[in-house]
Amino acid sequence: MLGMEMSWAEFLRLSTDLRTLAARMPLGWGHVQNNAADDKIDMFAIDSYEQLERRIACLDNDARRYLRRRWYLWQCSRCDEYLFYKNPNVTKNPNGRDKEYDIEINGVLRFDVKGTVIPRQMRGRAEDVIRQPQEMIEFFYNKQSQGRRYDIQNRLFVVHHSFVDAGRELYLRCAWQSKELIYSNFCNNVDEARLYDTHGVKAGVIFVLEREKNVVCSPNIIRF
């Protein structure tokens, strides 16, 4: 249910299912995100991929593609949030419908967590974007959906990028073991993390990268 914390057993089941489903999920949306497309189903009431397929069976191909990707990424975001709030200095927003934040670190720093990728038009300059992500951050805020999901708040962008093959995005989204270490490191050292000022709020970036196949790394790992 929205707002309820996930258990370790629930995380293991869901994260395993998502890894298995990664090869079957669309890499693109098919059309622009909007309220009309979102409202074709009650996504938050669907607990499994099999149930999703039953609900969208009567829709056209574009709608099915869109809703498969949206449901899948929402489930990935639930697992990402769990890997954050399992850390002792992180709490989950108890109101699952509150758009202000998903997690709170050290009782003061609140973030809406957004899993994403380097924008297509910036991928040829990926190394520059990783070193200096301000342009990418501005793009994310300026180009976000204008529907009911539009909002301006502190955000923590988890950016997935494979230098091996851009099509491996969903495998990186499911690199749960690596993400657990990356997120824990970020939360434990959040006072050292670089935050960016934009639109009157703060934004952080965690990169989840694949520079060689099946090897996940992050420049955000802080070592002392």
PDB file of C-alpha atoms in Angstrom:
ATOM      1  CA  MET A   1       0.000   0.000   0.000  1.00  0.00           C
ATOM      2  CA  LEU A   2       1.084   3.584  -0.626  1.00  0.00           C
ATOM      3  CA  GLY A   3       2.997   5.054   2.276  1.00  0.00           C
ATOM      4  CA  MET A   4       3.768   1.729   3.956  1.00  0.00           C
ATOM      5  CA  GLU A   5       7.368   0.666   4.342  1.00  0.00           C
ATOM      6  CA  MET A   6       8.438  -2.366   2.385  1.00  0.00           C
ATOM      7  CA  SER A   7       9.840  -5.361   4.257  1.00  0.00           C
ATOM      8  CA  TRP A   8      13.105  -7.070   3.338  1.00  0.00           C
ATOM      9  CA  ALA A   9      11.181 -10.120   2.124  1.00  0.00           C
ATOM     10  CA  GLU A  10       8.947  -7.949  -0.067  1.00  0.00           C
ATOM     11  CA  PHE A  11      11.986  -6.185  -1.476  1.00  0.00           C
ATOM     12  CA  LEU A  12      13.683  -9.482  -2.342  1.00  0.00           C
ATOM     13  CA  ARG A  13      10.596 -10.755  -4.149  1.00  0.00           C
ATOM     14  CA  LEU A  14       9.918  -7.561  -6.074  1.00  0.00           C
ATOM     15  CA  SER A  15      13.536  -6.785  -6.965  1.00  0.00           C
ATOM     16  CA  THR A  16      14.031 -10.337  -8.263  1.00  0.00           C
ATOM     17  CA  ASP A  17      10.866 -10.125 -10.363  1.00  0.00           C
ATOM     18  CA  LEU A  18      11.947  -6.777 -11.830  1.00  0.00           C
ATOM     19  CA  ARG A  19      15.350  -8.133 -12.796  1.00  0.00           C
ATOM     20  CA  THR A  20      13.641 -11.041 -14.560  1.00  0.00           C
ATOM     21  CA  LEU A  21      11.240  -8.704 -16.381  1.00  0.00           C
ATOM     22  CA  ALA A  22      13.906  -6.226 -17.525  1.00  0.00           C
ATOM     23  CA  ALA A  23      14.391  -7.834 -20.944  1.00  0.00           C
ATOM     24  CA  ARG A  24      10.649  -7.624 -21.683  1.00  0.00           C
ATOM     25  CA  MET A  25      10.110  -3.960 -20.836  1.00  0.00           C
ATOM     26  CA  PRO A  26      10.090  -1.159 -23.448  1.00  0.00           C
ATOM     27  CA  LEU A  27      13.030   1.246 -23.432  1.00  0.00           C
ATOM     28  CA  GLY A  28      10.940   4.178 -24.694  1.00  0.00           C
ATOM     29  CA  TRP A  29       7.592   5.638 -23.668  1.00  0.00           C
ATOM     30  CA  GLY A  30       5.966   5.563 -27.092  1.00  0.00           C
ATOM     31  CA  HIS A  31       4.363   8.979 -26.526  1.00  0.00           C
ATOM     32  CA  VAL A  32       4.518  11.966 -24.193  1.00  0.00           C
ATOM     33  CA  GLN A  33       3.578  11.353 -20.556  1.00  0.00           C
ATOM     34  CA  ASN A  34       0.214  12.903 -19.724  1.00  0.00           C
ATOM     35  CA  ASN A  35      -2.767  12.547 -17.406  1.00  0.00           C
ATOM     36  CA  ALA A  36      -4.988  10.909 -20.044  1.00  0.00           C
ATOM     37  CA  ALA A  37      -2.478   8.111 -20.591  1.00  0.00           C
ATOM     38  CA  ASP A  38      -1.921   7.682 -16.859  1.00  0.00           C
ATOM     39  CA  ASP A  39      -5.652   7.448 -16.144  1.00  0.00           C
ATOM     40  CA  LYS A  40      -6.284   4.435 -18.382  1.00  0.00           C
ATOM     41  CA  ILE A  41      -5.580   2.196 -15.359  1.00  0.00           C
ATOM     42  CA  ASP A  42      -5.159   2.567 -11.600  1.00  0.00           C
ATOM     43  CA  MET A  43      -1.463   1.696 -11.633  1.00  0.00           C
ATOM     44  CA  PHE A  44      -1.090   1.824  -7.853  1.00  0.00           C
ATOM     45  CA  ALA A  45      -3.658  -0.958  -7.413  1.00  0.00           C
ATOM     46  CA  ILE A  46      -1.708  -3.400  -9.596  1.00  0.00           C
ATOM     47  CA  ASP A  47       0.582  -5.710  -7.670  1.00  0.00           C
ATOM     48  CA  SER A  48       2.054  -7.933 -10.381  1.00  0.00           C
ATOM     49  CA  TYR A  49       3.049  -7.928 -14.026  1.00  0.00           C
ATOM     50  CA  GLU A  50       0.432 -10.594 -14.776  1.00  0.00           C
ATOM     51  CA  GLN A  51      -2.274  -8.386 -13.303  1.00  0.00           C
ATOM     52  CA  LEU A  52      -0.966  -5.437 -15.323  1.00  0.00           C
ATOM     53  CA  GLU A  53      -1.216  -7.421 -18.560  1.00  0.00           C
ATOM     54  CA  ARG A  54      -4.825  -8.348 -17.800  1.00  0.00           C
ATOM     55  CA  ARG A  55      -5.737  -4.703 -17.138  1.00  0.00           C
ATOM     56  CA  ILE A  56      -4.168  -3.369 -20.355  1.00  0.00           C
ATOM     57  CA  ALA A  57      -5.178  -6.210 -22.698  1.00  0.00           C
ATOM     58  CA  CYS A  58      -7.995  -4.180 -24.284  1.00  0.00           C
ATOM     59  CA  LEU A  59      -5.823  -1.103 -24.977  1.00  0.00           C
ATOM     60  CA  ASP A  60      -3.928  -0.267 -28.168  1.00  0.00           C
ATOM     61  CA  ASN A  61      -0.236  -1.076 -28.622  1.00  0.00           C
ATOM     62  CA  ASP A  62       1.017   2.429 -27.787  1.00  0.00           C
ATOM     63  CA  ALA A  63      -0.989   2.546 -24.563  1.00  0.00           C
ATOM     64  CA  ARG A  64       0.189  -0.910 -23.519  1.00  0.00           C
ATOM     65  CA  ARG A  65       3.815   0.029 -24.171  1.00  0.00           C
ATOM     66  CA  TYR A  66       3.471   3.251 -22.195  1.00  0.00           C
ATOM     67  CA  LEU A  67       1.755   1.640 -19.221  1.00  0.00           C
ATOM     68  CA  ARG A  68       4.163  -1.302 -19.062  1.00  0.00           C
ATOM     69  CA  ARG A  69       7.089   1.088 -18.820  1.00  0.00           C
ATOM     70  CA  ARG A  70       5.366   3.371 -16.324  1.00  0.00           C
ATOM     71  CA  TRP A  71       4.368   0.470 -14.047  1.00  0.00           C
ATOM     72  CA  TYR A  72       7.830  -1.080 -14.269  1.00  0.00           C
ATOM     73  CA  LEU A  73       9.653   2.150 -13.434  1.00  0.00           C
ATOM     74  CA  TRP A  74       7.282   2.828 -10.539  1.00  0.00           C
ATOM     75  CA  GLN A  75       8.120  -0.587  -9.102  1.00  0.00           C
ATOM     76  CA  CYS A  76      11.835   0.129  -9.578  1.00  0.00           C
ATOM     77  CA  SER A  77      11.357   3.407  -7.711  1.00  0.00           C
ATOM     78  CA  ARG A  78       9.770   1.532  -4.790  1.00  0.00           C
ATOM     79  CA  CYS A  79      12.866  -0.665  -4.565  1.00  0.00           C
ATOM     80  CA  ASP A  80      15.179   2.350  -4.852  1.00  0.00           C
ATOM     81  CA  GLU A  81      13.346   4.119  -2.034  1.00  0.00           C
ATOM     82  CA  TYR A  82      13.568   0.993   0.120  1.00  0.00           C
ATOM     83  CA  LEU A  83      17.340   0.841  -0.347  1.00  0.00           C
ATOM     84  CA  PHE A  84      17.503   4.418   0.886  1.00  0.00           C
ATOM     85  CA  TYR A  85      15.193   4.199   3.888  1.00  0.00           C
ATOM     86  CA  LYS A  86      16.668   0.909   5.123  1.00  0.00           C
ATOM     87  CA  ASN A  87      19.610   3.048   6.234  1.00  0.00           C
ATOM     88  CA  PRO A  88      19.312   4.037   9.916  1.00  0.00           C
ATOM     89  CA  ASN A  89      19.555   7.791   9.248  1.00  0.00           C
ATOM     90  CA  VAL A  90      16.849   7.780   6.561  1.00  0.00           C
ATOM     91  CA  THR A  91      13.062   7.770   6.985  1.00  0.00           C
ATOM     92  CA  LYS A  92      10.324   7.302   4.414  1.00  0.00           C
ATOM     93  CA  ASN A  93       7.536   9.818   3.972  1.00  0.00           C
ATOM     94  CA  PRO A  94       4.566   8.103   5.678  1.00  0.00           C
ATOM     95  CA  ASN A  95       2.166   9.792   3.241  1.00  0.00           C
ATOM     96  CA  GLY A  96       2.642   7.950  -0.039  1.00  0.00           C
ATOM     97  CA  ARG A  97       0.568  10.524  -1.947  1.00  0.00           C
ATOM     98  CA  ASP A  98       2.572  13.516  -0.722  1.00  0.00           C
ATOM     99  CA  LYS A  99       4.631  14.909  -3.615  1.00  0.00           C
ATOM    100  CA  GLU A 100       6.911  16.985  -1.375  1.00  0.00           C
ATOM    101  CA  TYR A 101       9.392  14.205  -0.607  1.00  0.00           C
ATOM    102  CA  ASP A 102      10.016  10.459  -0.609  1.00  0.00           C
ATOM    103  CA  ILE A 103      12.862  10.224   1.921  1.00  0.00           C
ATOM    104  CA  GLU A 104      14.307  12.330   4.718  1.00  0.00           C
ATOM    105  CA  ILE A 105      18.008  12.062   5.615  1.00  0.00           C
ATOM    106  CA  ASN A 106      19.308  12.977   9.072  1.00  0.00           C
ATOM    107  CA  GLY A 107      15.900  14.404   9.974  1.00  0.00           C
ATOM    108  CA  VAL A 108      16.429  17.570   7.919  1.00  0.00           C
ATOM    109  CA  LEU A 109      17.207  16.895   4.260  1.00  0.00           C
ATOM    110  CA  ARG A 110      14.195  15.840   2.206  1.00  0.00           C
ATOM    111  CA  PHE A 111      14.302  14.536  -1.358  1.00  0.00           C
ATOM    112  CA  ASP A 112      11.897  13.366  -4.012  1.00  0.00           C
ATOM    113  CA  VAL A 113      13.831  10.447  -5.547  1.00  0.00           C
ATOM    114  CA  LYS A 114      13.770  10.250  -9.361  1.00  0.00           C
ATOM    115  CA  GLY A 115      15.273   7.356 -11.310  1.00  0.00           C
ATOM    116  CA  THR A 116      16.240   8.490 -14.803  1.00  0.00           C
ATOM    117  CA  VAL A 117      18.839   8.441 -17.593  1.00  0.00           C
ATOM    118  CA  ILE A 118      21.091  11.013 -19.241  1.00  0.00           C
ATOM    119  CA  PRO A 119      18.889  12.862 -21.770  1.00  0.00           C
ATOM    120  CA  ARG A 120      19.320  11.550 -25.300  1.00  0.00           C
ATOM    121  CA  GLN A 121      20.656  14.847 -26.651  1.00  0.00           C
ATOM    122  CA  MET A 122      23.412  14.894 -23.987  1.00  0.00           C
ATOM    123  CA  ARG A 123      24.628  11.297 -24.256  1.00  0.00           C
ATOM    124  CA  GLY A 124      27.350  12.182 -26.754  1.00  0.00           C
ATOM    125  CA  ARG A 125      28.806  14.368 -23.982  1.00  0.00           C
ATOM    126  CA  ALA A 126      28.175  11.888 -21.178  1.00  0.00           C
ATOM    127  CA  GLU A 127      31.585  12.301 -19.529  1.00  0.00           C
ATOM    128  CA  ASP A 128      31.127  16.089 -19.375  1.00  0.00           C
ATOM    129  CA  VAL A 129      27.608  15.685 -17.976  1.00  0.00           C
ATOM    130  CA  ILE A 130      28.871  13.326 -15.271  1.00  0.00           C
ATOM    131  CA  ARG A 131      31.564  15.812 -14.262  1.00  0.00           C
ATOM    132  CA  GLN A 132      29.269  18.848 -14.435  1.00  0.00           C
ATOM    133  CA  PRO A 133      25.587  17.793 -14.191  1.00  0.00           C
ATOM    134  CA  GLN A 134      24.022  21.244 -13.734  1.00  0.00           C
ATOM    135  CA  GLU A 135      22.820  21.416 -17.366  1.00  0.00           C
ATOM    136  CA  MET A 136      21.194  18.005 -17.037  1.00  0.00           C
ATOM    137  CA  ILE A 137      19.518  18.989 -13.767  1.00  0.00           C
ATOM    138  CA  GLU A 138      18.069  22.134 -15.351  1.00  0.00           C
ATOM    139  CA  PHE A 139      16.773  19.993 -18.224  1.00  0.00           C
ATOM    140  CA  PHE A 140      15.023  17.605 -15.825  1.00  0.00           C
ATOM    141  CA  TYR A 141      13.160  20.421 -14.078  1.00  0.00           C
ATOM    142  CA  ASN A 142      12.351  22.378 -17.246  1.00  0.00           C
ATOM    143  CA  LYS A 143      11.189  19.420 -19.353  1.00  0.00           C
ATOM    144  CA  GLN A 144       9.210  17.476 -16.766  1.00  0.00           C
ATOM    145  CA  SER A 145       5.641  16.382 -17.437  1.00  0.00           C
ATOM    146  CA  GLN A 146       3.161  19.267 -17.271  1.00  0.00           C
ATOM    147  CA  GLY A 147       0.373  17.029 -15.921  1.00  0.00           C
ATOM    148  CA  ARG A 148      -0.590  16.410 -12.306  1.00  0.00           C
ATOM    149  CA  ARG A 149       2.881  15.019 -11.621  1.00  0.00           C
ATOM    150  CA  TYR A 150       4.443  18.435 -12.266  1.00  0.00           C
ATOM    151  CA  ASP A 151       6.066  19.858  -9.171  1.00  0.00           C
ATOM    152  CA  ILE A 152       9.159  21.696  -7.957  1.00  0.00           C
ATOM    153  CA  GLN A 153      10.847  20.245  -4.875  1.00  0.00           C
ATOM    154  CA  ASN A 154      14.227  19.026  -3.670  1.00  0.00           C
ATOM    155  CA  ARG A 155      15.137  16.054  -5.822  1.00  0.00           C
ATOM    156  CA  LEU A 156      17.696  13.314  -5.764  1.00  0.00           C
ATOM    157  CA  PHE A 157      18.240  12.082  -9.310  1.00  0.00           C
ATOM    158  CA  VAL A 158      19.515   8.521  -9.705  1.00  0.00           C
ATOM    159  CA  VAL A 159      20.928   8.601 -13.236  1.00  0.00           C
ATOM    160  CA  HIS A 160      21.592   5.300 -15.018  1.00  0.00           C
ATOM    161  CA  HIS A 161      24.006   5.196 -17.949  1.00  0.00           C
ATOM    162  CA  SER A 162      25.749   2.343 -19.728  1.00  0.00           C
ATOM    163  CA  PHE A 163      28.764   3.161 -21.864  1.00  0.00           C
ATOM    164  CA  VAL A 164      28.498  -0.412 -23.181  1.00  0.00           C
ATOM    165  CA  ASP A 165      24.997  -0.116 -24.655  1.00  0.00           C
ATOM    166  CA  ALA A 166      22.285   2.463 -23.907  1.00  0.00           C
ATOM    167  CA  GLY A 167      19.776  -0.392 -24.173  1.00  0.00           C
ATOM    168  CA  ARG A 168      21.084  -1.801 -20.901  1.00  0.00           C
ATOM    169  CA  GLU A 169      19.322   0.948 -18.940  1.00  0.00           C
ATOM    170  CA  LEU A 170      16.846  -1.410 -17.283  1.00  0.00           C
ATOM    171  CA  TYR A 171      19.560  -3.818 -16.203  1.00  0.00           C
ATOM    172  CA  LEU A 172      21.281  -0.928 -14.441  1.00  0.00           C
ATOM    173  CA  ARG A 173      18.013   0.065 -12.799  1.00  0.00           C
ATOM    174  CA  CYS A 174      17.975  -3.452 -11.325  1.00  0.00           C
ATOM    175  CA  ALA A 175      21.592  -3.488 -10.104  1.00  0.00           C
ATOM    176  CA  TRP A 176      20.243  -3.739  -6.570  1.00  0.00           C
ATOM    177  CA  GLN A 177      23.346  -5.046  -4.822  1.00  0.00           C
ATOM    178  CA  SER A 178      25.502  -2.272  -6.231  1.00  0.00           C
ATOM    179  CA  LYS A 179      22.816   0.331  -5.575  1.00  0.00           C
ATOM    180  CA  GLU A 180      22.529  -0.740  -1.945  1.00  0.00           C
ATOM    181  CA  LEU A 181      26.218   0.080  -1.438  1.00  0.00           C
ATOM    182  CA  ILE A 182      26.054   3.319  -3.447  1.00  0.00           C
ATOM    183  CA  TYR A 183      22.976   4.607  -1.610  1.00  0.00           C
ATOM    184  CA  SER A 184      24.356   3.651   1.801  1.00  0.00           C
ATOM    185  CA  ASN A 185      27.564   5.510   1.041  1.00  0.00           C
ATOM    186  CA  PHE A 186      25.615   8.586  -0.071  1.00  0.00           C
ATOM    187  CA  CYS A 187      23.404   8.579   3.041  1.00  0.00           C
ATOM    188  CA  ASN A 188      26.324   8.052   5.408  1.00  0.00           C
ATOM    189  CA  ASN A 189      28.275  10.908   3.812  1.00  0.00           C
ATOM    190  CA  VAL A 190      25.460  13.209   2.728  1.00  0.00           C
ATOM    191  CA  ASP A 191      27.158  16.199   4.382  1.00  0.00           C
ATOM    192  CA  GLU A 192      29.971  15.802   1.830  1.00  0.00           C
ATOM    193  CA  ALA A 193      27.652  15.387  -1.160  1.00  0.00           C
ATOM    194  CA  ARG A 194      27.439  18.116  -3.787  1.00  0.00           C
ATOM    195  CA  LEU A 195      23.978  19.648  -4.007  1.00  0.00           C
ATOM    196  CA  TYR A 196      22.970  21.964  -6.840  1.00  0.00           C
ATOM    197  CA  ASP A 197      20.793  25.072  -6.566  1.00  0.00           C
ATOM    198  CA  THR A 198      18.019  25.273  -9.144  1.00  0.00           C
ATOM    199  CA  HIS A 199      14.466  26.631  -9.336  1.00  0.00           C
ATOM    200  CA  GLY A 200      14.707  27.727  -5.700  1.00  0.00           C
ATOM    201  CA  VAL A 201      15.351  24.182  -4.448  1.00  0.00           C
ATOM    202  CA  LYS A 202      18.247  21.746  -4.016  1.00  0.00           C
ATOM    203  CA  ALA A 203      19.076  18.817  -6.285  1.00  0.00           C
ATOM    204  CA  GLY A 204      21.480  15.945  -5.801  1.00  0.00           C
ATOM    205  CA  VAL A 205      22.716  13.443  -8.375  1.00  0.00           C
ATOM    206  CA  ILE A 206      23.813   9.836  -7.986  1.00  0.00           C
ATOM    207  CA  PHE A 207      25.219   8.226 -11.125  1.00  0.00           C
ATOM    208  CA  VAL A 208      24.905   4.468 -11.604  1.00  0.00           C
ATOM    209  CA  LEU A 209      27.302   3.669 -14.446  1.00  0.00           C
ATOM    210  CA  GLU A 210      28.429   0.683 -16.484  1.00  0.00           C
ATOM    211  CA  ARG A 211      31.810   1.274 -18.130  1.00  0.00           C
ATOM    212  CA  GLU A 212      32.376  -2.400 -18.847  1.00  0.00           C
ATOM    213  CA  LYS A 213      29.704  -5.050 -19.144  1.00  0.00           C
ATOM    214  CA  ASN A 214      28.249  -6.222 -15.828  1.00  0.00           C
ATOM    215  CA  VAL A 215      30.517  -3.947 -13.780  1.00  0.00           C
ATOM    216  CA  VAL A 216      28.577  -1.195 -12.002  1.00  0.00           C
ATOM    217  CA  CYS A 217      30.366   1.848 -10.610  1.00  0.00           C
ATOM    218  CA  SER A 218      29.557   5.324  -9.343  1.00  0.00           C
ATOM    219  CA  PRO A 219      31.628   8.518  -9.137  1.00  0.00           C
ATOM    220  CA  ASN A 220      29.470   9.414  -6.118  1.00  0.00           C
ATOM    221  CA  ILE A 221      31.188   6.876  -3.871  1.00  0.00           C
ATOM    222  CA  ILE A 222      32.953   8.866  -1.148  1.00  0.00           C
ATOM    223  CA  ARG A 223      36.032   7.376   0.467  1.00  0.00           C
ATOM    224  CA  PHE A 224      37.959   8.678   3.464  1.00  0.00           C
TER     225      PHE A 224
END
